[in-house]
Coordinates of C-alpha atoms and ligand atoms in Angstrom, one line a residue:
M144 CA 60.4 10.4 -17.0
E145 CA 63.5 9.5 -15.0
R146 CA 64.8 12.6 -13.5
R147 CA 68.4 12.6 -14.8
K148 CA 67.3 11.8 -18.3
F149 CA 64.8 14.6 -18.1
I150 CA 67.4 17.1 -17.1
K151 CA 69.7 16.1 -19.9
N152 CA 66.9 16.3 -22.5
T153 CA 65.9 19.7 -21.5
A154 CA 69.2 21.5 -20.9
L155 CA 72.1 19.7 -22.5
G156 CA 73.9 21.7 -25.0
L157 CA 71.2 24.3 -25.4
S158 CA 72.1 27.9 -25.7
V159 CA 69.4 29.1 -23.4
P160 CA 69.2 28.6 -19.6
F161 CA 67.1 25.7 -18.3
W162 CA 64.1 27.8 -17.4
L163 CA 63.5 28.7 -21.0
T164 CA 63.7 25.2 -22.4
S165 CA 60.8 22.9 -23.1
C166 CA 59.4 21.6 -19.8
H167 CA 58.1 18.6 -17.9
S168 CA 54.4 18.9 -17.0
D169 CA 55.1 19.5 -13.3
F170 CA 56.8 22.8 -14.3
L171 CA 53.4 24.0 -15.6
N172 CA 51.8 24.0 -12.2
G173 CA 51.8 27.3 -10.4
N174 CA 53.1 27.2 -6.8
D175 CA 50.8 27.8 -3.8
F176 CA 53.6 29.5 -1.7
P177 CA 55.2 32.9 -2.1
I178 CA 58.3 33.3 -4.2
S179 CA 60.4 36.5 -4.1
V180 CA 63.0 37.3 -6.6
S181 CA 65.8 39.8 -5.9
S182 CA 67.9 41.0 -8.8
L183 CA 69.7 44.2 -9.3
A184 CA 69.8 43.6 -13.0
Q185 CA 67.0 46.0 -13.7
S186 CA 68.6 48.9 -11.8
G187 CA 70.8 49.9 -14.8
H188 CA 67.6 50.8 -16.6
L189 CA 66.5 53.1 -13.8
I190 CA 69.1 55.6 -15.0
K191 CA 67.5 56.0 -18.4
N192 CA 65.2 58.7 -17.1
V193 CA 67.4 60.1 -14.4
L194 CA 68.6 63.1 -16.4
N195 CA 65.1 64.4 -16.4
L196 CA 65.2 64.6 -12.6
R197 CA 66.3 67.8 -10.9
I198 CA 69.2 67.5 -8.4
S199 CA 67.4 67.6 -5.1
K200 CA 70.2 67.0 -2.7
K201 CA 73.8 67.9 -2.5
R202 CA 76.4 66.3 -0.1
Q203 CA 80.1 66.8 0.5
T204 CA 82.5 64.1 1.9
E205 CA 86.1 63.3 2.1
T206 CA 85.7 59.7 0.8
L207 CA 82.8 58.2 -1.1
I208 CA 82.6 54.4 -1.0
V209 CA 80.6 52.9 -3.9
G210 CA 79.1 49.5 -2.9
G211 CA 78.3 48.0 0.5
G212 CA 79.5 44.4 0.0
L213 CA 82.2 43.0 2.3
A214 CA 84.9 45.1 0.6
G215 CA 82.9 48.4 0.9
I216 CA 82.0 47.9 4.5
A217 CA 85.5 46.8 5.4
A218 CA 86.8 50.0 3.8
A219 CA 84.2 52.0 5.9
H220 CA 85.3 50.2 9.0
T221 CA 88.9 51.1 8.3
L222 CA 88.1 54.8 7.7
N223 CA 86.4 54.6 11.1
Y224 CA 85.8 58.1 12.4
N225 CA 86.9 59.8 9.2
D226 CA 84.5 61.6 7.0
Y227 CA 83.0 59.1 4.5
L228 CA 79.8 58.2 2.8
L229 CA 78.9 54.7 1.6
L230 CA 76.3 54.3 -1.2
E231 CA 74.8 50.8 -1.8
L232 CA 72.3 50.0 -4.5
D233 CA 70.6 47.2 -2.7
D234 CA 68.1 47.5 0.2
R235 CA 70.7 45.7 2.5
Y236 CA 74.4 45.5 2.9
G237 CA 76.6 42.5 2.3
G238 CA 76.3 42.1 -1.5
S239 CA 77.0 38.5 -2.4
S240 CA 77.4 37.8 1.4
S241 CA 73.9 39.1 2.3
A242 CA 70.9 37.3 3.7
N243 CA 67.1 37.1 3.1
D244 CA 64.7 37.7 5.9
Y245 CA 61.7 35.4 6.3
Q246 CA 59.4 36.1 9.3
G247 CA 62.4 37.4 11.3
V248 CA 64.6 34.6 10.3
A249 CA 67.8 35.4 8.3
V250 CA 68.9 32.9 5.7
G251 CA 72.1 33.3 3.6
R252 CA 71.4 34.2 0.0
G253 CA 74.9 33.9 -1.3
A254 CA 78.2 33.1 0.3
H255 CA 77.8 30.6 3.1
Y256 CA 81.0 29.7 4.9
D257 CA 84.6 30.2 5.8
L258 CA 87.4 28.1 7.2
A259 CA 89.7 28.8 10.2
Y260 CA 92.8 30.9 9.5
P261 CA 96.4 29.8 9.7
A262 CA 98.7 32.2 11.6
N263 CA 100.6 33.2 8.4
Y264 CA 97.5 34.8 6.8
G265 CA 97.5 38.6 6.3
E266 CA 97.5 40.4 9.7
E267 CA 95.1 43.2 8.6
V268 CA 92.0 41.0 8.3
L269 CA 93.0 38.8 11.3
K270 CA 93.4 42.0 13.4
M271 CA 90.0 43.2 12.3
F272 CA 88.3 39.9 13.0
E273 CA 90.0 39.7 16.4
Q274 CA 88.7 43.2 17.3
L275 CA 85.2 42.2 16.1
K276 CA 85.4 39.1 18.4
I277 CA 85.0 36.8 15.4
I278 CA 88.2 34.8 16.0
E279 CA 90.8 34.2 18.7
Y280 CA 94.4 33.0 18.5
Q281 CA 95.1 29.4 19.6
A282 CA 98.8 29.0 20.6
W283 CA 98.6 25.2 20.6
S284 CA 97.8 25.1 16.9
D285 CA 99.4 28.4 15.9
S286 CA 96.2 29.4 14.2
W287 CA 93.0 31.4 14.6
S288 CA 89.7 29.7 15.5
F289 CA 86.1 31.0 15.5
K290 CA 84.6 32.2 18.8
D291 CA 81.0 31.5 18.0
R292 CA 81.5 27.8 18.2
Q293 CA 77.8 27.0 17.8
H294 CA 78.3 27.8 14.1
L295 CA 81.0 25.2 13.5
I296 CA 79.8 22.4 11.3
P297 CA 80.7 19.0 12.8
A298 CA 83.3 17.1 10.8
A299 CA 81.0 14.1 10.4
R300 CA 78.1 16.2 8.9
R301 CA 80.0 18.5 6.6
Q302 CA 79.2 17.1 3.2
Q303 CA 78.0 14.3 1.1
C304 CA 78.2 14.0 -2.7
F305 CA 75.5 12.8 -5.1
Q306 CA 76.6 11.2 -8.4
N307 CA 74.9 8.7 -10.6
G308 CA 71.9 8.4 -8.3
D309 CA 73.9 7.7 -5.1
F310 CA 75.5 9.5 -2.2
R311 CA 79.1 9.1 -1.2
K312 CA 81.2 10.9 1.4
S313 CA 83.1 13.4 -0.6
V314 CA 83.5 14.8 -4.1
M315 CA 86.9 13.3 -4.4
P316 CA 87.1 9.7 -3.0
I317 CA 90.6 8.4 -2.1
T318 CA 91.9 6.7 -5.3
E319 CA 95.3 6.3 -6.9
A320 CA 94.6 9.4 -8.9
S321 CA 93.6 11.5 -6.0
K322 CA 96.6 10.3 -3.9
K323 CA 98.9 11.3 -6.8
L324 CA 97.2 14.8 -7.0
M325 CA 97.8 15.3 -3.2
E326 CA 101.4 14.2 -3.5
V327 CA 102.0 16.7 -6.3
L328 CA 100.4 19.5 -4.3
R329 CA 102.2 18.8 -1.0
P330 CA 105.1 21.1 -1.7
F331 CA 102.7 24.0 -1.8
E332 CA 101.1 23.4 1.6
G333 CA 101.7 26.4 3.9
R334 CA 102.8 28.5 1.0
M335 CA 99.4 29.3 -0.5
I336 CA 98.1 32.0 1.8
L337 CA 95.4 34.7 1.9
P338 CA 95.3 37.5 0.9
T339 CA 96.9 36.3 -2.4
R340 CA 98.8 39.6 -2.6
L341 CA 101.2 38.1 -0.1
T342 CA 101.9 35.0 -2.2
P343 CA 105.6 34.2 -2.3
V344 CA 107.2 35.6 -5.5
D345 CA 108.8 32.3 -6.5
I346 CA 105.3 30.6 -7.0
Q347 CA 103.6 33.5 -8.7
Y348 CA 104.4 32.0 -12.1
L349 CA 101.6 29.6 -11.4
D350 CA 99.2 32.4 -12.2
K351 CA 100.3 32.4 -15.8
M352 CA 99.0 28.9 -16.8
T353 CA 95.7 27.1 -16.5
F354 CA 95.2 24.6 -13.7
N355 CA 94.5 22.1 -16.5
S356 CA 97.9 22.6 -18.0
F357 CA 99.5 22.2 -14.6
L358 CA 97.7 19.0 -14.0
N359 CA 98.7 17.7 -17.4
D360 CA 102.4 18.7 -16.9
Q361 CA 102.4 16.8 -13.6
N362 CA 100.9 13.7 -15.3
I363 CA 97.8 13.8 -13.2
D364 CA 95.2 11.2 -14.4
K365 CA 93.4 12.6 -17.5
H366 CA 90.4 10.3 -17.2
P367 CA 87.3 12.5 -17.8
D368 CA 85.6 11.1 -14.7
F369 CA 88.5 12.2 -12.5
R370 CA 88.9 15.6 -14.1
K371 CA 85.1 16.1 -13.7
L372 CA 85.6 16.0 -9.9
I373 CA 88.3 18.6 -10.0
D374 CA 86.2 20.8 -12.3
Y375 CA 83.2 20.6 -9.9
Q376 CA 85.4 21.9 -7.1
M377 CA 86.8 24.7 -9.2
L378 CA 83.3 25.7 -10.4
D379 CA 82.0 25.6 -6.8
D380 CA 84.5 28.1 -5.4
Y381 CA 85.7 30.0 -8.5
G382 CA 82.9 29.9 -11.1
G383 CA 85.1 28.3 -13.7
T384 CA 86.6 24.9 -14.7
S385 CA 90.2 23.8 -14.5
Q386 CA 90.5 24.9 -18.2
Q387 CA 89.5 28.4 -17.1
V388 CA 91.1 29.1 -13.8
S389 CA 94.8 29.5 -13.2
A390 CA 97.1 26.9 -11.7
L391 CA 97.6 29.1 -8.7
A392 CA 93.9 29.3 -8.0
G393 CA 93.5 25.5 -8.4
I394 CA 96.5 24.7 -6.1
H395 CA 95.3 27.3 -3.6
Y396 CA 92.0 25.5 -3.4
Y397 CA 93.6 22.3 -2.1
T398 CA 96.5 23.7 -0.1
C399 CA 95.6 27.1 1.5
R400 CA 94.8 25.4 4.8
P401 CA 96.7 22.5 6.5
Y402 CA 93.9 20.0 5.4
Q403 CA 96.3 17.0 5.3
K404 CA 97.9 17.7 8.7
Q405 CA 95.2 18.9 11.0
Y406 CA 91.5 19.4 11.6
V407 CA 90.4 22.7 10.0
E408 CA 87.2 24.3 11.5
L409 CA 84.4 25.0 9.0
F410 CA 82.2 27.9 10.1
S411 CA 78.7 28.4 8.6
A412 CA 76.0 30.5 10.4
P413 CA 72.4 30.2 9.2
E414 CA 72.5 33.7 7.8
G415 CA 75.6 32.7 5.8
N416 CA 78.4 35.1 5.5
Q417 CA 76.1 38.0 6.4
Y418 CA 77.3 36.9 9.8
F419 CA 80.6 38.6 9.0
A420 CA 78.9 41.6 7.3
N421 CA 76.8 42.1 10.4
K422 CA 79.8 42.1 12.7
I423 CA 81.5 44.8 10.6
H424 CA 78.3 46.8 9.9
Q425 CA 77.4 47.0 13.7
Q426 CA 80.5 49.2 14.2
L427 CA 79.6 51.7 11.4
S428 CA 77.6 54.9 11.8
S429 CA 74.3 54.4 10.2
H430 CA 74.1 58.0 9.0
K431 CA 77.1 57.5 6.8
I432 CA 75.5 54.7 4.9
L433 CA 72.8 55.2 2.2
N434 CA 71.1 52.1 0.9
Q435 CA 69.1 52.0 -2.3
H436 CA 71.3 54.6 -3.9
L437 CA 72.7 53.8 -7.3
V438 CA 76.0 55.6 -8.2
Y439 CA 75.6 56.2 -11.9
H440 CA 78.1 58.9 -12.9
I441 CA 81.6 59.9 -11.7
E442 CA 83.8 62.6 -13.1
K443 CA 86.9 64.4 -12.1
K444 CA 86.4 67.8 -10.6
G445 CA 89.4 69.9 -9.4
A446 CA 91.5 67.7 -7.0
G447 CA 88.4 65.5 -6.3
Y448 CA 85.4 64.0 -7.9
L449 CA 81.8 65.0 -8.7
V450 CA 79.5 62.0 -8.2
N451 CA 75.8 61.6 -9.3
A452 CA 73.6 59.0 -7.6
L453 CA 69.9 58.1 -7.8
D454 CA 67.9 57.7 -4.6
I455 CA 65.7 54.8 -5.8
I456 CA 63.0 55.2 -3.2
Q457 CA 62.6 59.0 -3.5
N458 CA 63.3 59.0 -7.2
Q459 CA 65.7 61.9 -6.6
R460 CA 69.1 62.8 -7.8
L461 CA 71.9 63.3 -5.3
E462 CA 75.1 65.1 -6.2
I463 CA 78.2 64.5 -4.1
Q464 CA 81.5 66.3 -4.1
T465 CA 84.2 64.1 -2.7
D466 CA 88.0 64.2 -2.3
A467 CA 88.5 60.5 -2.8
I468 CA 86.6 57.4 -4.0
I469 CA 86.8 53.8 -3.1
Y470 CA 85.0 51.9 -5.8
A471 CA 83.9 48.6 -4.3
G472 CA 81.1 47.8 -6.7
Q473 CA 81.5 45.2 -9.5
K474 CA 83.9 46.6 -12.1
H475 CA 82.0 45.6 -15.3
S476 CA 79.9 48.8 -15.1
L477 CA 82.9 51.1 -14.3
P478 CA 83.4 52.2 -18.0
Y479 CA 79.8 53.4 -18.1
I480 CA 79.8 55.1 -14.6
A481 CA 83.2 56.7 -14.8
P482 CA 84.0 56.8 -18.6
K483 CA 87.0 59.1 -18.2
I484 CA 88.6 57.0 -15.4
Y485 CA 91.0 54.3 -16.5
S486 CA 89.6 50.9 -15.6
P487 CA 92.2 48.2 -15.3
F488 CA 89.6 45.4 -15.1
N489 CA 88.5 45.0 -18.7
E490 CA 89.7 41.4 -18.8
N491 CA 87.6 40.3 -15.8
V492 CA 85.4 37.3 -16.7
Y493 CA 82.3 37.3 -14.4
A494 CA 80.4 34.1 -13.6
P495 CA 76.6 34.6 -13.0
W496 CA 75.1 32.8 -10.0
M497 CA 71.6 32.1 -8.8
V498 CA 70.8 31.1 -5.3
V499 CA 67.4 29.6 -4.3
N500 CA 66.3 29.5 -0.6
I501 CA 63.5 27.1 0.0
L502 CA 61.8 27.3 3.4
T503 CA 60.0 24.3 4.7
K504 CA 58.4 23.1 7.9
Q505 CA 59.3 19.5 7.2
K506 CA 61.9 18.0 9.6
P507 CA 64.8 17.2 7.4
N508 CA 66.2 14.6 9.8
N509 CA 67.1 12.2 7.1
F510 CA 69.0 14.8 5.1
G511 CA 71.7 15.0 7.7
F512 CA 74.5 16.8 5.9
W513 CA 75.3 20.5 5.6
Q514 CA 76.6 20.6 2.0
N515 CA 75.0 18.2 -0.5
E516 CA 76.9 18.3 -3.7
Y517 CA 75.4 17.4 -7.0
L518 CA 77.7 16.3 -9.7
D519 CA 75.5 15.4 -12.7
S520 CA 73.9 18.7 -13.5
E521 CA 73.7 20.1 -17.0
S522 CA 71.8 23.2 -15.8
G523 CA 74.4 24.7 -13.5
F524 CA 72.8 23.2 -10.3
L525 CA 75.7 22.4 -7.9
G526 CA 73.8 21.2 -4.9
F527 CA 72.2 22.5 -1.7
I528 CA 73.0 23.5 1.9
D529 CA 70.7 22.2 4.6
S530 CA 70.2 24.7 7.5
S531 CA 69.2 21.9 9.9
V532 CA 72.9 21.1 10.3
Q533 CA 73.7 24.7 11.3
Y534 CA 73.1 26.0 14.8
Q535 CA 69.5 27.3 15.1
G536 CA 69.0 24.9 12.2
N537 CA 65.4 24.8 13.3
L538 CA 64.7 28.4 12.5
K539 CA 61.5 29.0 14.4
G540 CA 60.1 25.7 13.2
L541 CA 61.4 26.3 9.6
H542 CA 64.3 24.7 7.8
C543 CA 66.0 26.3 4.8
L544 CA 67.4 24.4 1.9
T545 CA 69.6 26.6 -0.2
G546 CA 70.2 25.5 -3.8
Y547 CA 73.1 26.9 -5.8
Y548 CA 73.4 27.4 -9.6
C549 CA 76.6 28.6 -11.3
L550 CA 75.4 29.7 -14.8
K551 CA 77.1 30.2 -18.1
P552 CA 78.2 33.8 -18.8
E553 CA 76.3 33.6 -22.1
H554 CA 73.0 33.1 -20.1
R555 CA 73.6 36.4 -18.2
S556 CA 71.2 38.5 -20.3
Q557 CA 68.4 35.9 -19.8
L558 CA 68.6 36.5 -16.0
L559 CA 66.3 39.4 -16.8
T560 CA 63.6 36.8 -17.4
V561 CA 63.9 35.1 -14.0
E562 CA 60.9 37.0 -12.5
D563 CA 58.6 35.6 -15.3
H564 CA 59.9 32.0 -14.7
K565 CA 60.2 31.9 -11.0
D566 CA 57.8 29.0 -10.5
R567 CA 59.8 26.9 -13.0
I568 CA 63.1 27.8 -11.4
V569 CA 61.8 26.9 -7.9
N570 CA 60.3 23.7 -9.2
E571 CA 63.5 22.7 -10.9
T572 CA 65.4 23.2 -7.6
L573 CA 62.7 21.3 -5.6
S574 CA 62.9 18.6 -8.2
Y575 CA 66.7 18.2 -7.9
I576 CA 66.6 18.2 -4.1
S577 CA 63.7 15.8 -3.9
F578 CA 65.5 13.5 -6.3
M579 CA 68.6 13.6 -4.1
I580 CA 66.8 13.0 -0.8
K581 CA 64.2 10.7 -2.3
K582 CA 61.2 12.4 -0.9
P583 CA 59.0 15.4 -1.9
I584 CA 59.4 18.7 -0.1
R585 CA 56.4 21.0 0.8
P586 CA 57.7 24.6 0.8
E587 CA 56.3 27.5 2.8
A588 CA 58.1 30.1 0.8
A589 CA 61.0 30.5 -1.6
F590 CA 63.5 33.3 -2.5
I591 CA 65.6 33.5 -5.7
N592 CA 68.7 35.7 -5.6
V593 CA 70.0 36.5 -9.0
M594 CA 73.6 37.8 -9.3
G595 CA 74.6 38.5 -12.9
H596 CA 78.2 39.5 -12.1
A597 CA 78.6 37.4 -8.9
M598 CA 82.3 36.5 -9.0
S599 CA 85.3 37.3 -11.2
V600 CA 86.8 34.0 -12.4
P601 CA 90.5 33.8 -11.5
T602 CA 91.7 33.1 -15.1
P603 CA 95.4 33.1 -15.9
H604 CA 97.2 36.5 -15.5
Y605 CA 94.4 37.7 -13.3
L606 CA 96.2 37.9 -9.9
F607 CA 99.3 40.0 -9.1
N608 CA 98.6 42.8 -11.6
T609 CA 100.1 46.1 -10.7
Y610 CA 97.8 48.9 -11.7
P611 CA 98.9 52.5 -12.3
E612 CA 98.0 54.9 -9.5
I613 CA 95.0 57.0 -10.4
G614 CA 95.2 59.7 -7.7
N615 CA 92.6 59.3 -5.0
F616 CA 90.4 56.9 -7.0
K617 CA 91.0 53.5 -5.3
F618 CA 89.5 50.1 -6.1
A619 CA 88.3 47.4 -3.7
G620 CA 86.4 44.2 -4.1
A621 CA 87.1 40.5 -4.6
D622 CA 87.1 41.3 -8.3
T623 CA 90.3 43.4 -8.2
G624 CA 92.7 40.6 -9.2
R625 CA 91.9 38.4 -6.2
L626 CA 90.3 35.1 -5.5
P627 CA 86.5 35.2 -5.0
L628 CA 86.7 34.7 -1.2
L629 CA 85.6 36.6 1.9
F630 CA 89.2 37.1 3.1
E631 CA 90.2 38.7 -0.2
A632 CA 87.2 41.0 -0.3
I633 CA 87.7 42.3 3.2
D634 CA 91.5 42.7 2.7
S635 CA 90.9 44.7 -0.5
G636 CA 88.6 47.1 1.4
I637 CA 91.1 47.6 4.2
M638 CA 94.0 48.1 1.7
A639 CA 92.0 50.7 -0.3
A640 CA 91.1 52.7 2.8
Q641 CA 94.7 52.5 4.1
S642 CA 96.1 53.7 0.8
L643 CA 94.2 57.1 1.0
Ligands
FAD68 C1 76.9 32.4 -4.8 C2 78.2 32.8 -4.1 C3 78.6 32.0 -3.1 C4 79.8 32.4 -2.4 N1 80.3 31.7 -1.4 C5 81.4 32.0 -0.7 C6 81.7 31.4 0.5 O1 81.0 30.5 1.0 N2 82.9 31.8 1.1 C7 83.6 32.8 0.6 O2 84.7 33.2 1.3 N3 83.3 33.5 -0.5 C8 82.2 33.1 -1.2 N4 81.8 33.8 -2.3 C9 82.6 34.9 -2.7 C10 82.1 36.3 -2.2 O3 81.7 36.9 -3.4 C11 83.1 37.1 -1.5 O4 83.4 36.4 -0.3 C12 82.6 38.6 -1.1 O5 81.3 38.5 -0.5 C13 82.6 39.6 -2.3 O6 82.4 40.8 -1.7 P1 82.7 42.2 -2.6 O7 82.4 43.3 -1.6 O8 84.0 42.1 -3.2 O9 81.6 42.2 -3.7 P2 80.0 42.1 -3.7 O10 79.5 41.2 -2.7 O11 79.6 41.8 -5.2 O12 79.5 43.6 -3.4 C14 79.5 44.6 -4.3 C15 78.4 45.6 -3.9 O13 78.4 46.8 -4.6 C16 77.1 47.2 -4.9 N5 77.1 48.1 -6.1 C17 77.6 47.7 -7.3 N6 77.5 48.8 -8.2 C18 77.0 49.8 -7.5 C19 76.7 51.2 -7.8 N7 76.9 51.6 -9.0 N8 76.1 51.9 -6.9 C20 75.9 51.5 -5.6 N9 76.2 50.2 -5.2 C21 76.7 49.4 -6.2 C22 76.4 45.9 -5.1 O14 75.0 46.1 -4.9 C23 77.0 45.0 -4.1 O15 76.3 45.1 -2.8 C24 80.6 33.5 -2.9 C25 80.1 34.2 -4.0 C26 78.9 33.9 -4.6 C27 78.4 34.7 -5.7

């Protein structure tokens, strides 16, 4: 069966994710290469039996940081030599900016890139990145550029876009409709900055409407083919379509850097944004960080907090007395973990994501582009990144093709079934990529990274909320009324630590 028809037949309109639908015969073949699945979804179930465990360790600290994603480690970096303890559920740090390790080669398993920073971005993150030797100021362009220049993606190899069986240069070709869109957005250039907490007050009203309403109000072409291109870009960065994200988020996407006026560096290391996590983590004291520890209960005690955590490896309970908390884990579980602490994030809408790394020894010379966008998916497949375009693209003779799926929130519970269907999921990904590059791929190994609450979609009224102070309980993370971006996550961690 022709590939695109097959995908439509199996996934279109069905209320189950693609790996549970009826399948093509090639899905039935088992794979002869290893496939690893990482998912933290099961960890919630670990706490079922935890109350039967004796408390075997007690600790005391000034500040407990929950979660070792970019926000949590940025908070730890800001606390520096102060007394803190960071607990992270996963066996690594970085959260959605972490990496997989295959035979000593690190490959990004989530966030993959960032772009150079204009000088008017928030000084806190810029200062940290300068100190970490990630960026340096360029007076001639009044902006910050990346120091590890080997990780810059050459302009000519950044992206190609696959639609209706063919490649073209970019998601949005230059047409009358796209020219009109850029004209309407021009007044916002230089005004949409990061972190979004610094957004000028006079344009904050754009957070109160959907991007779709804004586009309609501005008489932007309503043709479904054109709107589909915009929706792809919104899904790719924000996990929601133009009907779901705010006008501010949508406009920010196109105007937060001077794309129309000058060349903007695109930085993507083979280990993805774990590059940034590594730089921060290298400066932290390892004895203050406990991996594979699930924080499962927090309650107020005196002027501070009493925290219970599960050491997953030792199967032991750890009790921590702390003066302050920086909660940098995803907020959906907060009402269960800290039921008596007010959670201002009840309205957060989380998009689930799944990332599939495929390692192959085949020379992908004829792939040629870093980002390969796929516009016709019904299953959530958005395209793939080809490591051969990144520095060290030849990873000890291996090449990594990383496929991305942004899934429907209603499919979240089915993510628990990924382990049982890992062959089918990898075959689906292989099938998409082979269809795009028009040749089969022989994998050496594959990884599937499942993220049920991967990113909080910037829906209207999400940004600029002022939350009531709750003593020494602070929140950090990209899901605290911020755009799902590296700069926002790191800024949130710095801000939380500075506010203690
Ligand atoms: C697929 C994908 C691609 C992305 N690509 C990009 C990109 O290219 N560029 C970009 O700028 N941004 C990208 N993002 C956005 C990215 O999420 C942010 O840049 C940033 O990494 C978010 O960091 P965070 O610390 O806020 O949250 P997270 O990364 O989600 O970290 C939260 C951490 O808390 C831990 N945790 C949660 N609960 C507990 C608990 N109870 N006990 C202990 N630990 C706990 C989790 O295990 C996790 O490690 C992407 C996101 C996704 C999902």
